[in-house]
Coordinates of C-alpha atoms in Angstrom, one line a residue:
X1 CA 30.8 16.6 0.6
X2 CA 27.6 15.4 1.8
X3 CA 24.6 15.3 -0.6
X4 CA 22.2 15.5 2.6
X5 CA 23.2 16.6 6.3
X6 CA 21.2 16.4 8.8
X7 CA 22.0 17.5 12.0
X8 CA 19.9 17.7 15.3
X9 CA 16.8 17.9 13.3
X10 CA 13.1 18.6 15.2
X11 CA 10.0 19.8 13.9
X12 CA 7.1 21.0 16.0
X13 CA 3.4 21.8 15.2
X14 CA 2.6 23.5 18.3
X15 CA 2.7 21.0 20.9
X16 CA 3.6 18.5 18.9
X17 CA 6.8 17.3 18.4
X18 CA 6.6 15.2 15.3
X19 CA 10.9 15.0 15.0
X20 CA 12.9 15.1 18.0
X21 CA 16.5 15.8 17.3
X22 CA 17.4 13.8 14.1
X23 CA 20.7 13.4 12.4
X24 CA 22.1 11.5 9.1
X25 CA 23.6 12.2 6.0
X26 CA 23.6 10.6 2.6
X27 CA 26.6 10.4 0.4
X28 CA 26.7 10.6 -3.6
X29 CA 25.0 7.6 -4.5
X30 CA 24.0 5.8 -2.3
X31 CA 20.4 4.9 -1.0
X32 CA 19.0 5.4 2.9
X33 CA 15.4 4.2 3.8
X34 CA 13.8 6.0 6.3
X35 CA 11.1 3.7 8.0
X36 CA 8.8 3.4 10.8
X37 CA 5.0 3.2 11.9
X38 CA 2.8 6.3 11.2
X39 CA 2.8 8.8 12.9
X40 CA 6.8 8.2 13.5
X41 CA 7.7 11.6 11.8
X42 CA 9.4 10.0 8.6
X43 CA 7.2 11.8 5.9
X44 CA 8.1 14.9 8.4
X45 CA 11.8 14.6 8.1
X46 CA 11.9 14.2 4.1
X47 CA 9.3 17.5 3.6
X48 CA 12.0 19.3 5.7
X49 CA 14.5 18.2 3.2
X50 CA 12.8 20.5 0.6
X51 CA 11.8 23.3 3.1
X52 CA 8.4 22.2 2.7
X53 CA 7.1 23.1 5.9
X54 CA 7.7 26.7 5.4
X55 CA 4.8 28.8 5.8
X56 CA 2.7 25.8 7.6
X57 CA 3.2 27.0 11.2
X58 CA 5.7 24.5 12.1
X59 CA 8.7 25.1 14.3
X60 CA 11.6 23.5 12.6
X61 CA 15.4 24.3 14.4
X62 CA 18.6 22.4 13.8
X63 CA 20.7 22.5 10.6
X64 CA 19.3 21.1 6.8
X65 CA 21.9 21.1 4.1
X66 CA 21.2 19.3 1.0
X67 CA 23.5 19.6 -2.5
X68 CA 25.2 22.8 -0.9
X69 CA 21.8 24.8 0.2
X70 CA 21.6 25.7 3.3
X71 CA 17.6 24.7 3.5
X72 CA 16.6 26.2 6.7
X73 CA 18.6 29.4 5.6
X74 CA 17.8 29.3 2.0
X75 CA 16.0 32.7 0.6
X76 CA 12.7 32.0 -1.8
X77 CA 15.4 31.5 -5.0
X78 CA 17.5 29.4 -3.8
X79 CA 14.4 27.3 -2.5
X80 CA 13.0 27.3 -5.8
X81 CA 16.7 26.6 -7.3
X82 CA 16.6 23.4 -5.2
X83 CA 13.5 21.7 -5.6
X84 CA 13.5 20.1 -9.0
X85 CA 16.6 21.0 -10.5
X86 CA 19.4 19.6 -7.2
X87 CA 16.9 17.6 -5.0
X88 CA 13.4 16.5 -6.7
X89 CA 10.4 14.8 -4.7
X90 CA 8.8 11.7 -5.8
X91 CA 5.0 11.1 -3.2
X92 CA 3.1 8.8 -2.6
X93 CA 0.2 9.5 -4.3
X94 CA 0.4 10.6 -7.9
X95 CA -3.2 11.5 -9.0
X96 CA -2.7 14.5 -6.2
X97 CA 0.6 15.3 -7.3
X98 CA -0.4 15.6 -11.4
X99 CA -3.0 18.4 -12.5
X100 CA -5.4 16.3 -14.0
X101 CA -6.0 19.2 -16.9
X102 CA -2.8 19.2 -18.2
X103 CA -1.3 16.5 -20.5
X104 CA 1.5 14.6 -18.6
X105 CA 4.5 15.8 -21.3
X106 CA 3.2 19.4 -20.7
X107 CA 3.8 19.3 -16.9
X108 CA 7.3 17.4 -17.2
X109 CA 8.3 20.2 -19.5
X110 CA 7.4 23.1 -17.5
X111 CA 9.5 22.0 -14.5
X112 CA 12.0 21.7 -16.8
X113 CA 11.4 24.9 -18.0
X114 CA 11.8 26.5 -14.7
X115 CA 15.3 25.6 -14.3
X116 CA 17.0 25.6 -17.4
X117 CA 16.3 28.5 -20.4
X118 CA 15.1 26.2 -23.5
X119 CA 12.2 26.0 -26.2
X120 CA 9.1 24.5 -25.6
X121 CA 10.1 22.5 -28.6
X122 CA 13.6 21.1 -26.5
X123 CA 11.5 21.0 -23.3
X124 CA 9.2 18.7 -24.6
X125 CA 11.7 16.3 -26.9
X126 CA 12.9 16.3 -22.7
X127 CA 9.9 15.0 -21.4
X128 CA 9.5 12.3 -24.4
X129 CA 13.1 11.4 -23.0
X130 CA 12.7 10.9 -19.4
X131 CA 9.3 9.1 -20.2
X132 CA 11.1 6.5 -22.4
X133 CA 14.7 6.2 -19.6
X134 CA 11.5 5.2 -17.3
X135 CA 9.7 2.5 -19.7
X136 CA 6.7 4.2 -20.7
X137 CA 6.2 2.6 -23.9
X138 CA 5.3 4.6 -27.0
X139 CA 6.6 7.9 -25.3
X140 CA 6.3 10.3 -28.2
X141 CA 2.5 9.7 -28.7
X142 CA 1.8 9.1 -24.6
X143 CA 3.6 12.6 -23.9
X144 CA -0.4 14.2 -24.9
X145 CA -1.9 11.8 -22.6
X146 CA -3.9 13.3 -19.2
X147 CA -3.3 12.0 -15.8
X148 CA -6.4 9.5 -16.0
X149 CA -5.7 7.8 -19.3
X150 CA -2.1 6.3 -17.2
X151 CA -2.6 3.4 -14.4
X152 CA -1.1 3.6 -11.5
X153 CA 2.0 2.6 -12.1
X154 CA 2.7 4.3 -15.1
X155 CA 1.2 7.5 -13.1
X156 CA 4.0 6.7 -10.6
X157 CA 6.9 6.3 -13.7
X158 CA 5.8 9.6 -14.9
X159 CA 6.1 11.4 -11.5
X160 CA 9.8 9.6 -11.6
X161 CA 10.4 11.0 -15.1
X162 CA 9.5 14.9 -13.8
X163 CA 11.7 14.2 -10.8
X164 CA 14.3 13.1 -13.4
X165 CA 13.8 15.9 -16.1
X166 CA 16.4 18.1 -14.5
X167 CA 18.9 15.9 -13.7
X168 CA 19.1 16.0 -9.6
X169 CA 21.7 14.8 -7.3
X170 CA 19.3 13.4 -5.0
X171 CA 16.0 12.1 -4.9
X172 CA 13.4 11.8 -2.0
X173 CA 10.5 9.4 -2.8
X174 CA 8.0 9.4 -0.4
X175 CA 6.1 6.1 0.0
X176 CA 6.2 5.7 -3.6
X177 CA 4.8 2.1 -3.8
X178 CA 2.1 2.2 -1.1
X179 CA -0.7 2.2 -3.3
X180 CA 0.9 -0.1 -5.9
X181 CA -0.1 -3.9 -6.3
X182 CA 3.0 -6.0 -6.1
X183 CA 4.5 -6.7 -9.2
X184 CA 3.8 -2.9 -10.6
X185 CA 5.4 -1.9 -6.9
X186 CA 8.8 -4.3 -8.2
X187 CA 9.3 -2.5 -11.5
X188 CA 8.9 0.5 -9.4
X189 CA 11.8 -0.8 -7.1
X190 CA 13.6 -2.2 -9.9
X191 CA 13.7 0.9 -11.7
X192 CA 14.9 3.5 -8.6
X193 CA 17.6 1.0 -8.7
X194 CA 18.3 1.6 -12.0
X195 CA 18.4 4.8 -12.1
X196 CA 21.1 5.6 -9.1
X197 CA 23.3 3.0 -10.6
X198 CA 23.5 4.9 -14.0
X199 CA 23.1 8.5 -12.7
X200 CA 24.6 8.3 -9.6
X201 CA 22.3 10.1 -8.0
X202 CA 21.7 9.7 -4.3
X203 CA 18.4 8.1 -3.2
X204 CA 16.1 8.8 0.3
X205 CA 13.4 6.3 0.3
X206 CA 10.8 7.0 3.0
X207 CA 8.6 3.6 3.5
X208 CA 6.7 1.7 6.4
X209 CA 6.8 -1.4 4.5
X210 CA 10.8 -3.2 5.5
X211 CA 11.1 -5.0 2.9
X212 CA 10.5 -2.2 0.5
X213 CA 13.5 -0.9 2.3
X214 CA 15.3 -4.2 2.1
X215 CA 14.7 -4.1 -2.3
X216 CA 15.9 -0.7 -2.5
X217 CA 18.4 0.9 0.4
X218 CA 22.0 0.7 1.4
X219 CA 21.7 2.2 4.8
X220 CA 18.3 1.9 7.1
X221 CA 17.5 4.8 9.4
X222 CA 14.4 3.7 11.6
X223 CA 12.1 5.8 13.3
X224 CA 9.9 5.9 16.3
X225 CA 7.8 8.6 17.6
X226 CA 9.5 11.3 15.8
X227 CA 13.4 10.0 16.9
X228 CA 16.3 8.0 15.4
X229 CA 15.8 4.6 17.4
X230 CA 18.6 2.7 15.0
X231 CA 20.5 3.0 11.8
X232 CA 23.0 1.2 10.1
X233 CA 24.0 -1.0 7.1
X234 CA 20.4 -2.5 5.7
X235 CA 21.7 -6.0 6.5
X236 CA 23.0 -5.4 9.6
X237 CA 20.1 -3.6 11.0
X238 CA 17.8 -6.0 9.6
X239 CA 19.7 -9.1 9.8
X240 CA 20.5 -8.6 13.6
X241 CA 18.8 -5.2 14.8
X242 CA 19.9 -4.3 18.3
X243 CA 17.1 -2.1 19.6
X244 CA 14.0 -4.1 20.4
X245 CA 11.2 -1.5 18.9
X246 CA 13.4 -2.8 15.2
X247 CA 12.8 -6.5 16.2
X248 CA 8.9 -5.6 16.9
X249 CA 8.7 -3.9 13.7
X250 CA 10.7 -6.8 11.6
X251 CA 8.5 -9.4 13.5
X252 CA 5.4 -7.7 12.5
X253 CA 6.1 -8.4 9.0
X254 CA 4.7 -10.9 7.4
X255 CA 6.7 -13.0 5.1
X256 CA 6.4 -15.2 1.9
X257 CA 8.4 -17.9 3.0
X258 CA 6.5 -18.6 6.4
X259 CA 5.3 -22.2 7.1
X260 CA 1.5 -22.3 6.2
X261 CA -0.5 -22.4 9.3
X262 CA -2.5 -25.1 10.3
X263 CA -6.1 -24.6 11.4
X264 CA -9.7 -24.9 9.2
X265 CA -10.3 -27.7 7.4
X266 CA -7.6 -27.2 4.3
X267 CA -10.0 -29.2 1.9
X268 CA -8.5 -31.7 -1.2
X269 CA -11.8 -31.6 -2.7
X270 CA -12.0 -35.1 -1.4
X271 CA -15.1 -36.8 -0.1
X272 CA -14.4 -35.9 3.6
X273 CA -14.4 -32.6 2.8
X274 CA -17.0 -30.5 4.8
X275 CA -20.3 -29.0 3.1
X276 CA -19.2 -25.5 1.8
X277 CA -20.3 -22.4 3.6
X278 CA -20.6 -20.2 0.7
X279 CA -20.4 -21.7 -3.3
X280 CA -20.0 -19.8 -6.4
X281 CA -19.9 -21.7 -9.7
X282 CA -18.6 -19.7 -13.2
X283 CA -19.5 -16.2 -12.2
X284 CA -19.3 -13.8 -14.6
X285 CA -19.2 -10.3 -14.9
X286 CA -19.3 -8.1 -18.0
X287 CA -18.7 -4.2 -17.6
X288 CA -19.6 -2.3 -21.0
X289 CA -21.4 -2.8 -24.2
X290 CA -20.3 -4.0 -27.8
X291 CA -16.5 -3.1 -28.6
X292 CA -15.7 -1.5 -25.0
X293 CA -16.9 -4.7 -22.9
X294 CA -15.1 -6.8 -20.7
X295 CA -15.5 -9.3 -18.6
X296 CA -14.0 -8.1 -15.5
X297 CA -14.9 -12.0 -13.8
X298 CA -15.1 -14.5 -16.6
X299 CA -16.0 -17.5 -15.3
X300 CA -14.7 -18.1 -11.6
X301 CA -15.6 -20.8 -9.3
X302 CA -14.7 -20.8 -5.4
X303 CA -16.1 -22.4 -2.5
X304 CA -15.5 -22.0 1.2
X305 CA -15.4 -24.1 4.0
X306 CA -17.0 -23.9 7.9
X307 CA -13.8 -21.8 9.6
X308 CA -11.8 -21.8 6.4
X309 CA -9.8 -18.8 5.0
X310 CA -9.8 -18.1 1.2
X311 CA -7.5 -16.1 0.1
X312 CA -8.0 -14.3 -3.2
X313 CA -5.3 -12.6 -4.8
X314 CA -4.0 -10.3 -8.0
X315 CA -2.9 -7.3 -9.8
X316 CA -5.0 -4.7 -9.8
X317 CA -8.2 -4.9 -12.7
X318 CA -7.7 -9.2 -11.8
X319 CA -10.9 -9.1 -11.0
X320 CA -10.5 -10.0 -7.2
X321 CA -12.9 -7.0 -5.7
X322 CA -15.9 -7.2 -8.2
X323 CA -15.6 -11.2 -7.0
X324 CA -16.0 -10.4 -3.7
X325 CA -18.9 -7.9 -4.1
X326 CA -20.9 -10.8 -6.2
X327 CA -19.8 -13.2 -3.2
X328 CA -21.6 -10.8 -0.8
X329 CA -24.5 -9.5 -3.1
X330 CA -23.2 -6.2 -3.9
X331 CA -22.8 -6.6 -7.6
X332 CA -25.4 -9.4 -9.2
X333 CA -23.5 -11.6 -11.7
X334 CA -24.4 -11.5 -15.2
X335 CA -24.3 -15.2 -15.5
X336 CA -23.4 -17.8 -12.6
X337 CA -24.8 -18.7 -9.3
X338 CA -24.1 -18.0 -5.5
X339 CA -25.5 -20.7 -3.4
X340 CA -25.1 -21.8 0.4
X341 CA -25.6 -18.6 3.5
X342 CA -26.6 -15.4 2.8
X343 CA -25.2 -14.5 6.5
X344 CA -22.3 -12.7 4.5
X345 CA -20.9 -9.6 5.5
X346 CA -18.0 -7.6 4.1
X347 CA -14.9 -5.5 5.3
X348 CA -13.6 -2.3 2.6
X349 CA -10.3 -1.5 2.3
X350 CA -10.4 1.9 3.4
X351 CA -12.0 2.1 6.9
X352 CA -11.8 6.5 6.6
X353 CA -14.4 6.3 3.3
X354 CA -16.5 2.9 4.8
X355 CA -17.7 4.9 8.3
X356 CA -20.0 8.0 8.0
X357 CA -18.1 10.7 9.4
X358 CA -21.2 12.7 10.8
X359 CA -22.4 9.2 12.9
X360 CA -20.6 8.1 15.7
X361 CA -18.7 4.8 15.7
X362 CA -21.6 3.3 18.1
X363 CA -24.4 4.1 16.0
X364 CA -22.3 3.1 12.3
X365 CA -21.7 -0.4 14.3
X366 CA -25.3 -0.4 15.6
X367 CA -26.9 0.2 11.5
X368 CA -26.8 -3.4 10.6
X369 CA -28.8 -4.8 14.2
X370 CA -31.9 -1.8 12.8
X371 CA -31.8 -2.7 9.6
X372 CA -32.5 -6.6 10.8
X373 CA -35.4 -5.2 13.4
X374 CA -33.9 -4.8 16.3
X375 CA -36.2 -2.1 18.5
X376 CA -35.0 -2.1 22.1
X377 CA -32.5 0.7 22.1
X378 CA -30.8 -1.0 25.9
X379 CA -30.1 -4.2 23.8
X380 CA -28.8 -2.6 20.5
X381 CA -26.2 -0.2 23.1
X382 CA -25.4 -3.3 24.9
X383 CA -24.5 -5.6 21.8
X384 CA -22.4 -2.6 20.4
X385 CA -20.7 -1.9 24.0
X386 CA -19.9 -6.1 23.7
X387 CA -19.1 -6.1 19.9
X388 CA -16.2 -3.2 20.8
X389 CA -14.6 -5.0 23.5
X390 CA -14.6 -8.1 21.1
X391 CA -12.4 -6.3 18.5
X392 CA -10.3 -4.2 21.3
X393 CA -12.4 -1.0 21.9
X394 CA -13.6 0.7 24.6
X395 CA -17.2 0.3 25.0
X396 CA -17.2 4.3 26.7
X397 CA -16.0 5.2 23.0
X398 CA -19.5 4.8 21.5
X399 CA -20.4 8.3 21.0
X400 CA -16.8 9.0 19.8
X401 CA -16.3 10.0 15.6
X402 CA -14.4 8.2 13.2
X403 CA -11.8 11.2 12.8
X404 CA -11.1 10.7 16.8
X405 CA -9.2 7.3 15.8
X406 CA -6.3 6.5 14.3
X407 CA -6.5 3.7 10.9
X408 CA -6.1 0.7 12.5
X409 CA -9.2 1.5 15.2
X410 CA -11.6 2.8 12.2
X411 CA -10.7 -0.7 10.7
X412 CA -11.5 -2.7 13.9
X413 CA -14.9 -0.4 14.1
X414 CA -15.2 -1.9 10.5
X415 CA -14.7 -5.2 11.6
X416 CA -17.4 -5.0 14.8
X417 CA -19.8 -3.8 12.3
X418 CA -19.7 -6.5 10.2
X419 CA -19.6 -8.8 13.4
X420 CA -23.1 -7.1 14.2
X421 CA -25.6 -9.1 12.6
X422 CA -23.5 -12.9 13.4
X423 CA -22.6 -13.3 10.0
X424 CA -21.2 -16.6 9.2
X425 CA -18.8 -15.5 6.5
X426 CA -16.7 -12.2 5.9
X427 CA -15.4 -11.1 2.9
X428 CA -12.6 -8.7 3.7
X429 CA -11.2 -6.1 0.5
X430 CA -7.9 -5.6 1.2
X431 CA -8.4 -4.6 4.9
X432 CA -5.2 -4.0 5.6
X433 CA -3.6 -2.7 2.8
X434 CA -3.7 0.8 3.9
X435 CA -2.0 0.4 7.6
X436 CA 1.6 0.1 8.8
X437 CA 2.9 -3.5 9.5
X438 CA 2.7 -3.4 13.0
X439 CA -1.3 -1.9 12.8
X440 CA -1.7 -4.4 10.3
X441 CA -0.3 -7.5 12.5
X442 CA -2.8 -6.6 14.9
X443 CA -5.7 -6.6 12.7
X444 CA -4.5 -9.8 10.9
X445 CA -4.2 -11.3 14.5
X446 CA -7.7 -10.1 15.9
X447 CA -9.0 -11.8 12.3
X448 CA -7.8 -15.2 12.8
X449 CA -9.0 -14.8 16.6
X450 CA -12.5 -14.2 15.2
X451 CA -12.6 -16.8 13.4
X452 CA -11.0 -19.2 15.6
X453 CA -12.9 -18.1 18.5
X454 CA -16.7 -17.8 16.4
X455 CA -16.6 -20.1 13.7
X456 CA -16.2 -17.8 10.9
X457 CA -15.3 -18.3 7.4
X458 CA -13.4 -15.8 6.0
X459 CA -12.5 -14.4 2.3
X460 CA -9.4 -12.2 2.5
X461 CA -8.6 -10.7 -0.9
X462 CA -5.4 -8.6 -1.0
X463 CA -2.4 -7.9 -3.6
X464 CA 0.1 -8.5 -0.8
X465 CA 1.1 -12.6 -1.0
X466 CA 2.9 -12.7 2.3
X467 CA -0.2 -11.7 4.2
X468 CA -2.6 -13.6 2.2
X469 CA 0.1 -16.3 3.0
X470 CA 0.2 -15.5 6.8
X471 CA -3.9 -15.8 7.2
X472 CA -4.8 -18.5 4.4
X473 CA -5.6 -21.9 4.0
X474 CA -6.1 -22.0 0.8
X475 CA -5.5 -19.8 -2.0
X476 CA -7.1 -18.5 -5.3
X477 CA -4.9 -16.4 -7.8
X478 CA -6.5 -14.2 -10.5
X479 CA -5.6 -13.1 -13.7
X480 CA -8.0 -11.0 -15.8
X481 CA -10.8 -12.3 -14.2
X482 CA -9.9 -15.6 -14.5
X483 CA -8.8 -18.0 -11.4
X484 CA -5.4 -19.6 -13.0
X485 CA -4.7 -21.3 -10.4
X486 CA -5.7 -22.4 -6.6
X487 CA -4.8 -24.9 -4.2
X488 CA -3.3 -24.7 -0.5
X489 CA -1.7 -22.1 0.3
X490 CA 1.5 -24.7 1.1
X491 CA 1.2 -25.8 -2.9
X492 CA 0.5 -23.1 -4.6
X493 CA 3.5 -21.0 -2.9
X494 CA 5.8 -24.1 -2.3
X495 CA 5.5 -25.5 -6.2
X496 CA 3.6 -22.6 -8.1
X497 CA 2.4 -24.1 -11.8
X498 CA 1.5 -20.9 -14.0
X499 CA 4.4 -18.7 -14.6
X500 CA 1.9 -15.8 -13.5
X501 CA 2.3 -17.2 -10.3
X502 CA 5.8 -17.3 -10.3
X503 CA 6.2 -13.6 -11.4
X504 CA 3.8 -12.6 -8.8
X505 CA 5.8 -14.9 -6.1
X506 CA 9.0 -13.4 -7.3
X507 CA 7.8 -9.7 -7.1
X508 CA 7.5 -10.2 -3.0
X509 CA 10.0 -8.0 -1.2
X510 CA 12.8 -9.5 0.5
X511 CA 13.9 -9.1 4.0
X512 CA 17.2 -9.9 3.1
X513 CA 18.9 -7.6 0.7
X514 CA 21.0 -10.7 -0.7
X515 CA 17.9 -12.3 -1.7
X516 CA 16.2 -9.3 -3.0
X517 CA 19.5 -9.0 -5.2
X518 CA 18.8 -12.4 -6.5
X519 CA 14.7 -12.0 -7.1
X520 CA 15.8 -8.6 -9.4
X521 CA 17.6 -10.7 -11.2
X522 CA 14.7 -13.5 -11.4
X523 CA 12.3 -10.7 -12.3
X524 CA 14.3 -9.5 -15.3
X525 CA 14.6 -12.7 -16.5
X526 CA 10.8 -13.7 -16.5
X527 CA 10.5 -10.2 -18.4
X528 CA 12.4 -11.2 -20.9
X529 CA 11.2 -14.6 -21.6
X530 CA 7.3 -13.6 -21.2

């Protein structure tokens, strides 16, 4: 039998159908990915899984079955028998998903508690279990910790290890490594895989990212506008997909073994090389005082050239963001210097928090041309109405609000924002790092066509190596605030010299799930001899 059937699945939130008719099943383990733009009703699909949209308004018809239950059937008890203890739930975000009161063991034992009648004494010697099978080190004393005192990626393990308390036959993971950086996203990966091949246990991996998919699945199932577009063996589908929305989607992603592109000058540090737009020699920042200080930039230099692309990259606390707000004048450097223009602007990762939701998108973009003394209202409207068209927005959408756009537009207001005042260098914060690939190939692509097209220098910083790769000309890579290494982007990827390079290099997903195969294995052995 089955361990999920689906069958003629739709879900609809009034006039919205979100999923239109989609069927799959999953066997005892194996692994499906379930991927697709936003928006393409793939999150939709795996909350149905778990009856989740009970009680939300939605419509949902067709037939759910998953490890026996009948889910669109299924009274309140056998609902509650389900989640957790047949079928558990891993999302995306984990500081949502953990009470931030409670210590971490504490929550793992209670769900285990639901389903099976034990002590708290044998519910907790569980949750010091799971935590170890899912490499927390020093389980039986980080059992008392709270939510905050984990990073993200140990956050993410211990939502695995509640998922894992009760032994299920299936589990649904829902974006799991979105907000990971990229090596902490392949131990992630690494683990899932793990797991299934010791417990058996089936695996439904929603993602937008393929090569997540690639790392992880058997079977791909990919989605468009809330329907099954194409679904097959993972290297069939994305070796040679048949349906051409699959071939837009696989050649939106960007990948770590792309030629480097040719375009600014790609400076040697020779004597032809042009005078720097922007210069920062051995910044340093220190957050903290006496025993609890740190330096969280020790030391960098970086320099950038006229229509050059730096890209910075990292691990998350590698320093790489507090760089970029010294390089802009956000954060002044303890020690250091920051010489050359001060026409800098700067792009935040998350376009949602960056815009004021109460002003429209016309007046947010129009801040920066007051704040330099611009008075006549006809000429501020009119540079706005031009800077929209520039990024691919219509001018008539001044008056419009951030929530009235989808990601990818909120970033492109973003960017005409920081186009305003004809900066001649952008630092962008992981700008993309929040969007789907194909929302994210187009902001990637109206980047370089800035800066091809206005002579801009750019700073892209972002934990993701095949985009830095895609939009680079040279690279930096951090490491505890120090730069350990930097050079073209065609040197530093083709012949990497610090073996944190490598690891970070090998941690890239793979399109093709032979290769990904392989880099698992390269992973485990840099592990071990680290």
């Amino acid at each position: 039998m089955s361990l999920i059937e689906v069958t003629d699945l739709s879900v609809r939130f009034d006039e919205l159908r979100a999923v239109d008719g989609v069927s799959f099943t999953l066997e005892p383990g194996a692994a499906l990915g379930v991927v697709g733009e936003s928006g393409s009703g793939k999150s939709t699909v795996a909350y149905a899984l778990l009856g989740l949209h009970r009680e939300t308004g939605a419509a949902v018809s067709g037939s759910v079955k998953v490890a026996g239950v009948d889910v669109l059937t299924a009274d309140g008890a056998e609902l509650r028998g389900l989640r957790g203890g047949k079928a558990a739930m891993v999302f995306q975000d984990p500081l949502s998903s953990l009470d931030p009161y409670y210590a971490i063991g504490d929550q793992i034992a209670e769900v285990y508690r639901v389903h099976h009648r034990v002590s708290r004494r044998a519910a907790g010697a569980r949750a010091v279990e799971v935590l170890d099978r899912v490499g927390i080190p020093d389980a039986v004393r980080r059992v008392r910790s709270r939510p905050h005192e984990f990073s993200g990626g140990m956050r993410q393990r211990a939502l695995i290890a509640m998922a894992l308390a009760c032994e299920p036959q299936v589990l649904i993971a829902d974006e799991p490594t979105t907000a990971l950086d990229v090596t902490v996203q392949a131990q992630i990966l690494d683990l899932l895989h793990e797991l299934r091949r010791e417990t058996g246990m089936g695996l439904l991996l929603v993602t937008h990212d393929v090569g997540v998919a690639a790392e992880s699945v058997d079977d791909i199932l990919v989605m468009r506008h809330g329907r099954a577009v194409e679904r097959g063996p993972v290297g069939s589908v994305l070796g040679a997909p048949k349906e051409t929305y699959t071939q837009d989607l696989l050649a939106a992603v960007p990948r770590i073994d792309a030629e480097a592109r040719s375009g600014a000058d790609v400076r040697s540090g020779g004597p032809e090389a042009a005078e720097p737009v922007l210069d920062a020699r051995d910044l340093r920042k220190v957050y903290g005082k006496g025993a609890k200080a740190f330096a969280a930039v020790d030391g960098v230099s970086v320099s950038v050239g006229p229509g050059e692309t730096l890209g910075i990259v990292g691990e998350s606390g590698s320093g790489k963001t507090t760089l970029g707000r010294m390089l802009v004048g956000l954060l002044t450097p303890d020690s250091g210097v920051v010489s050359g223009t001060t026409d800098v602007q700067m792009v935040f990762q998350d376009p949602a928090s960056a815009l004021n939701p109460r002003r429209s998108i016309g007046e947010s973009i129009a801040d920066p041309l007051r704040a330099r003394g611009e008075k006549d209202e006809g000429a501020i409207r009119a540079r706005v109405s031009e800077l929209l068209v520039r990024v691919g927005l219509d001018p008539a959408h001044y008056d419009r609000y951030p929530h009235e756009f989808s990601g990818g537009q909120r970033q492109r207001v973003c960017i005409a924002r920081a186009l305003a005042p004809a900066p001649r260098l952008i630092v962008c914060d992981e700008p993309v790092s929040s969007l789907d690939v194909t929302t994210q190939a187009q902001v990637l692509s109206l980047l370089d066509e800035l800066r091809r097209d206005l002579g801009l220098s750019l700073v892209f910083i972002a934990h993701d190596l095949a985009v830095v790769r895609q939009v680079s000309d040279r690279v930096a890579v951090m490491r505890r605030g120090r730069v350990v290494e930097e050079g073209t982007v065609a040197d530093v990827y083709g012949d990497p010299q610090d073996p944190y390079t490598k690891r970070l290099l090998a941690a890239v997903p793979a399109l093709d799930p032979s290769v990904a195969a392989e880099r698992r294995s390269e992973r485990r052995e840099l592990t071990e001899a680290a």
